[in-house]
Amino acid sequence: MMRPLLFLLLGFNLGACSEHGSTNVLSGAASEAQRAEKMPHREEKSFNGWGRFNFGMNYGDALTAYPGLVWKAESVRKCRDEMPSSGCTLDPADGSRFPLTAGVALLPNVSFNQEGKLAAVRLDQFLRSNVKPAHCEGAYGQLWDGLQETWGDPTVSSSDEREVLIRRTPGGREFLLGVNDGAVVGREAFNVQPDGRQIILRFGYIGASDLAPAVCHLSILYLGPKSLQPPLEQRTDPLKNWY
C-alpha cells in the first residue's frame, strides 16, 4: 500500500509545482519542453536513451538488452495484451543484476508506445524498513552530482512547498527539498530539449509509522521525444503513472 501513496505524494514536486496540479507527471514534462522552446537556444548534449536502451528500439531488442535483467512475468503478459491499445511498461524482477548508477543501485523500467517502440526509461529504487532520511538524501545527492556533471545545471523553477529544506550533495552543490503532508520530496529536470526529451530526477521519503516502515524512493526518468509518446487518453490507468 505504500507504493501508490508515495507516488501520489511525489506529485507535489519541488522543482515545478505548477506542472503538477494533477498527479500525472507527463503534463509536467510537456510544460518543461514548452519552456525550453521559448528560451534562447543553447547547445545541449544530445541523448537517445540510456545505456543499451535506445529510444525507438523494438520491444524484442529491449527484452534482451541486458542479460542480467529479468522482467516480471506479469509485466511481460501485460505488454503482450495491452501494448497495441495503450502501450506498456516492463518492470524488473527481484534479483535482477544491473550496473550501479553514480554508486546507487537502481533498476530500469522501460516503457513502449502502441507500436512497440521504446519511449522512456526510468531507473528507480524503493528502500524500506530502517532507512534513514540522511541515507536517502545522500543517495539523491550522489545522483544529482552525477547528472549535473554530465548534463550541466538543472532547469530552475519555483516552488510552493509548505517547507523548503536546503541540502548539499557530496560534491558540495546546493539543492532543495520540499516538505508536504509529512513527505520530503524533490524533483529536478536536466537537459530539457524542444522535442520533449529530458531527464527528470525525483526523490521521496516518508518516515515510519505504526502501520508501515519508512520508504525512500529514488528515480531518474529518461524521457524520449514527444513523437514516441502514446496519447494520454489511450493509456490504461497504470500507465498514466509512467512519468
Short mmCIF file of C-alpha atoms in Angstrom, two decimals:
data_model
loop_
_atom_site.label_atom_id
_atom_site.label_comp_id
_atom_site.label_asym_id
_atom_site.label_seq_id
_atom_site.Cartn_x
_atom_site.Cartn_y
_atom_site.Cartn_z
CA MET A 1 0.00 0.00 0.00
CA MET A 2 2.95 2.37 0.43
CA ARG A 3 3.99 2.46 -3.25
CA PRO A 4 0.80 4.20 -4.58
CA LEU A 5 0.83 6.59 -1.62
CA LEU A 6 4.42 7.60 -2.29
CA PHE A 7 3.75 8.19 -5.97
CA LEU A 8 0.78 10.35 -5.02
CA LEU A 9 2.87 12.43 -2.66
CA LEU A 10 5.61 12.72 -5.24
CA GLY A 11 3.12 14.56 -7.39
CA PHE A 12 3.84 17.58 -5.18
CA ASN A 13 7.27 18.19 -6.70
CA LEU A 14 9.76 20.78 -5.59
CA GLY A 15 11.10 21.66 -9.00
CA ALA A 16 7.93 22.59 -10.89
CA CYS A 17 4.82 22.75 -8.77
CA SER A 18 2.73 24.41 -11.43
CA GLU A 19 3.25 21.33 -13.60
CA HIS A 20 1.62 19.06 -11.07
CA GLY A 21 -1.84 20.36 -10.45
CA SER A 22 -2.68 16.73 -11.28
CA THR A 23 -0.71 13.65 -10.30
CA ASN A 24 0.22 12.99 -13.92
CA VAL A 25 3.88 13.79 -14.48
CA LEU A 26 3.57 13.81 -18.26
CA SER A 27 1.86 17.21 -18.10
CA GLY A 28 4.90 18.49 -16.20
CA ALA A 29 7.23 17.03 -18.80
CA ALA A 30 5.28 18.80 -21.55
CA SER A 31 5.46 22.11 -19.68
CA GLU A 32 9.24 21.77 -19.32
CA ALA A 33 9.56 21.20 -23.06
CA GLN A 34 7.32 24.20 -23.84
CA ARG A 35 9.51 26.45 -21.69
CA ALA A 36 12.60 25.11 -23.47
CA GLU A 37 11.10 26.10 -26.83
CA LYS A 38 10.65 29.70 -25.64
CA MET A 39 14.11 30.04 -24.10
CA PRO A 40 17.09 31.35 -26.11
CA HIS A 41 18.76 28.44 -27.88
CA ARG A 42 21.79 26.93 -26.19
CA GLU A 43 23.70 23.87 -27.20
CA GLU A 44 22.57 20.76 -25.33
CA LYS A 45 24.25 17.39 -25.13
CA SER A 46 22.16 15.01 -27.16
CA PHE A 47 20.94 11.73 -25.71
CA ASN A 48 18.94 8.95 -27.28
CA GLY A 49 18.02 6.81 -24.31
CA TRP A 50 20.07 5.32 -21.51
CA GLY A 51 22.82 2.71 -21.79
CA ARG A 52 21.78 -0.02 -24.20
CA PHE A 53 18.17 1.17 -24.16
CA ASN A 54 17.70 3.48 -27.15
CA PHE A 55 14.55 5.48 -27.84
CA GLY A 56 12.60 3.87 -30.66
CA MET A 57 14.20 0.42 -30.28
CA ASN A 58 11.94 -2.59 -30.73
CA TYR A 59 10.31 -4.35 -27.79
CA GLY A 60 12.08 -7.62 -28.57
CA ASP A 61 15.52 -5.98 -28.61
CA ALA A 62 14.84 -4.22 -25.30
CA LEU A 63 13.86 -7.53 -23.68
CA THR A 64 17.38 -8.88 -24.16
CA ALA A 65 19.46 -5.68 -24.00
CA TYR A 66 20.86 -6.55 -20.55
CA PRO A 67 21.33 -10.29 -19.86
CA GLY A 68 21.36 -9.66 -16.10
CA LEU A 69 17.84 -8.21 -16.16
CA VAL A 70 14.88 -10.50 -15.51
CA TRP A 71 11.46 -9.00 -16.26
CA LYS A 72 8.41 -9.65 -14.09
CA ALA A 73 6.17 -12.18 -15.76
CA GLU A 74 3.09 -10.05 -15.10
CA SER A 75 4.57 -7.06 -16.91
CA VAL A 76 5.54 -9.24 -19.90
CA ARG A 77 1.97 -10.53 -20.04
CA LYS A 78 0.54 -7.01 -19.83
CA CYS A 79 2.78 -5.89 -22.69
CA ARG A 80 1.57 -8.79 -24.78
CA ASP A 81 -2.07 -7.93 -24.08
CA GLU A 82 -2.10 -4.13 -23.82
CA MET A 83 0.70 -2.74 -25.99
CA PRO A 84 -1.36 -2.44 -29.20
CA SER A 85 -4.03 -0.33 -27.50
CA SER A 86 -2.23 1.70 -24.85
CA GLY A 87 1.48 0.93 -24.69
CA CYS A 88 3.02 -0.83 -21.71
CA THR A 89 5.89 -0.94 -19.22
CA LEU A 90 8.31 -3.77 -18.42
CA ASP A 91 9.21 -3.99 -14.72
CA PRO A 92 12.35 -5.71 -13.39
CA ALA A 93 12.03 -8.78 -11.19
CA ASP A 94 13.69 -9.08 -7.80
CA GLY A 95 17.20 -10.46 -8.12
CA SER A 96 17.95 -8.73 -11.41
CA ARG A 97 21.57 -7.66 -11.88
CA PHE A 98 22.30 -4.18 -13.23
CA PRO A 99 25.24 -1.72 -13.07
CA LEU A 100 25.21 0.92 -10.33
CA THR A 101 24.23 4.48 -11.25
CA ALA A 102 26.53 7.04 -9.58
CA GLY A 103 27.13 4.44 -6.88
CA VAL A 104 23.39 3.89 -6.27
CA ALA A 105 21.58 0.62 -7.00
CA LEU A 106 18.74 1.46 -9.39
CA LEU A 107 16.80 -0.89 -11.68
CA PRO A 108 15.21 0.10 -15.02
CA ASN A 109 11.58 0.12 -16.06
CA VAL A 110 11.18 0.54 -19.83
CA SER A 111 8.02 1.91 -21.47
CA PHE A 112 6.77 1.36 -25.01
CA ASN A 113 4.20 3.01 -27.24
CA GLN A 114 1.49 1.16 -29.16
CA GLU A 115 3.91 0.33 -31.98
CA GLY A 116 6.26 -1.44 -29.57
CA LYS A 117 8.87 1.33 -29.72
CA LEU A 118 10.76 2.29 -26.57
CA ALA A 119 9.55 5.71 -25.38
CA ALA A 120 11.06 6.12 -21.89
CA VAL A 121 13.50 4.54 -19.44
CA ARG A 122 13.03 5.02 -15.71
CA LEU A 123 15.70 3.91 -13.26
CA ASP A 124 14.39 3.67 -9.73
CA GLN A 125 14.63 2.05 -6.33
CA PHE A 126 12.45 1.74 -3.25
CA LEU A 127 14.25 1.35 0.08
CA ARG A 128 12.16 0.31 3.05
CA SER A 129 12.40 -0.73 6.71
CA ASN A 130 15.06 1.12 8.72
CA VAL A 131 16.20 3.56 6.01
CA LYS A 132 17.08 6.96 7.50
CA PRO A 133 16.42 10.38 5.94
CA ALA A 134 20.15 11.17 5.75
CA HIS A 135 20.81 7.93 3.86
CA CYS A 136 18.04 8.66 1.37
CA GLU A 137 19.07 12.30 0.88
CA GLY A 138 22.71 11.26 0.47
CA ALA A 139 21.86 8.83 -2.34
CA TYR A 140 19.76 11.53 -4.02
CA GLY A 141 22.74 13.88 -3.77
CA GLN A 142 25.00 11.32 -5.45
CA LEU A 143 22.58 11.03 -8.35
CA TRP A 144 22.24 14.84 -8.50
CA ASP A 145 26.04 15.20 -8.75
CA GLY A 146 26.26 12.55 -11.46
CA LEU A 147 23.60 14.17 -13.63
CA GLN A 148 24.97 17.67 -13.13
CA GLU A 149 28.48 16.61 -14.12
CA THR A 150 27.16 15.03 -17.30
CA TRP A 151 24.36 17.40 -18.34
CA GLY A 152 25.01 20.68 -16.55
CA ASP A 153 22.77 22.52 -14.08
CA PRO A 154 19.09 21.54 -13.87
CA THR A 155 16.20 23.71 -15.01
CA VAL A 156 15.43 26.42 -12.45
CA SER A 157 11.80 26.84 -11.41
CA SER A 158 9.77 27.98 -8.41
CA SER A 159 8.15 26.05 -5.60
CA ASP A 160 5.11 26.45 -3.37
CA GLU A 161 6.02 23.68 -0.94
CA ARG A 162 4.93 24.30 2.64
CA GLU A 163 8.50 23.99 3.84
CA VAL A 164 11.78 24.02 1.93
CA LEU A 165 14.94 22.25 3.09
CA ILE A 166 18.38 23.30 1.84
CA ARG A 167 20.82 20.43 1.38
CA ARG A 168 24.21 19.83 -0.26
CA THR A 169 25.32 16.98 -2.47
CA PRO A 170 28.52 15.01 -1.72
CA GLY A 171 30.18 17.27 -4.32
CA GLY A 172 29.15 20.42 -2.46
CA ARG A 173 26.31 21.50 -4.76
CA GLU A 174 23.27 23.03 -3.10
CA PHE A 175 19.83 21.58 -3.78
CA LEU A 176 16.36 21.98 -2.32
CA LEU A 177 13.82 19.54 -0.97
CA GLY A 178 10.21 20.27 -0.11
CA VAL A 179 8.07 19.01 2.77
CA ASN A 180 4.43 18.28 2.06
CA ASP A 181 1.97 16.32 4.21
CA GLY A 182 4.76 14.51 6.03
CA ALA A 183 6.68 13.54 2.89
CA VAL A 184 10.02 15.03 1.85
CA VAL A 185 10.11 15.38 -1.94
CA GLY A 186 12.43 16.64 -4.65
CA ARG A 187 12.43 16.98 -8.41
CA GLU A 188 14.91 18.37 -10.93
CA ALA A 189 14.79 18.37 -14.75
CA PHE A 190 18.06 18.18 -16.70
CA ASN A 191 18.79 18.73 -20.39
CA VAL A 192 15.24 19.68 -21.41
CA GLN A 193 15.03 19.75 -25.20
CA PRO A 194 12.40 21.21 -27.55
CA ASP A 195 11.37 17.79 -28.90
CA GLY A 196 10.35 16.69 -25.40
CA ARG A 197 13.44 14.74 -24.42
CA GLN A 198 14.55 15.41 -20.86
CA ILE A 199 16.00 13.77 -17.77
CA ILE A 200 13.97 14.03 -14.55
CA LEU A 201 15.46 13.21 -11.15
CA ARG A 202 12.92 12.53 -8.39
CA PHE A 203 13.12 11.86 -4.66
CA GLY A 204 10.63 10.97 -1.95
CA TYR A 205 10.90 9.99 1.69
CA ILE A 206 8.15 9.04 4.15
CA GLY A 207 9.10 8.24 7.71
CA ALA A 208 7.99 5.13 9.59
CA SER A 209 4.59 4.99 11.26
CA ASP A 210 2.74 2.50 13.44
CA LEU A 211 1.30 0.95 10.28
CA ALA A 212 4.21 0.96 7.85
CA PRO A 213 8.02 1.19 7.67
CA ALA A 214 9.91 4.17 6.28
CA VAL A 215 10.12 4.39 2.49
CA CYS A 216 12.75 6.08 0.32
CA HIS A 217 12.10 6.40 -3.41
CA LEU A 218 14.81 7.45 -5.89
CA SER A 219 14.15 7.76 -9.62
CA ILE A 220 15.73 9.03 -12.85
CA LEU A 221 13.48 9.25 -15.90
CA TYR A 222 14.98 9.43 -19.38
CA LEU A 223 12.01 10.63 -21.40
CA GLY A 224 12.05 10.21 -25.18
CA PRO A 225 10.74 12.66 -27.79
CA LYS A 226 7.07 13.54 -27.90
CA SER A 227 6.75 11.74 -31.23
CA LEU A 228 7.23 8.41 -29.41
CA GLN A 229 4.82 9.02 -26.53
CA PRO A 230 1.37 7.35 -26.64
CA PRO A 231 -1.54 9.80 -26.49
CA LEU A 232 -2.56 10.24 -22.87
CA GLU A 233 -6.18 9.31 -23.48
CA GLN A 234 -5.11 5.98 -24.99
CA ARG A 235 -3.22 4.75 -21.93
CA THR A 236 -4.65 2.40 -19.36
CA ASP A 237 -4.74 3.80 -15.82
CA PRO A 238 -1.50 2.17 -14.57
CA LEU A 239 0.41 3.69 -17.48
CA LYS A 240 -0.66 7.20 -16.53
CA ASN A 241 1.96 6.97 -13.80
CA TRP A 242 4.84 6.14 -16.15
CA TYR A 243 6.36 9.52 -15.55
#
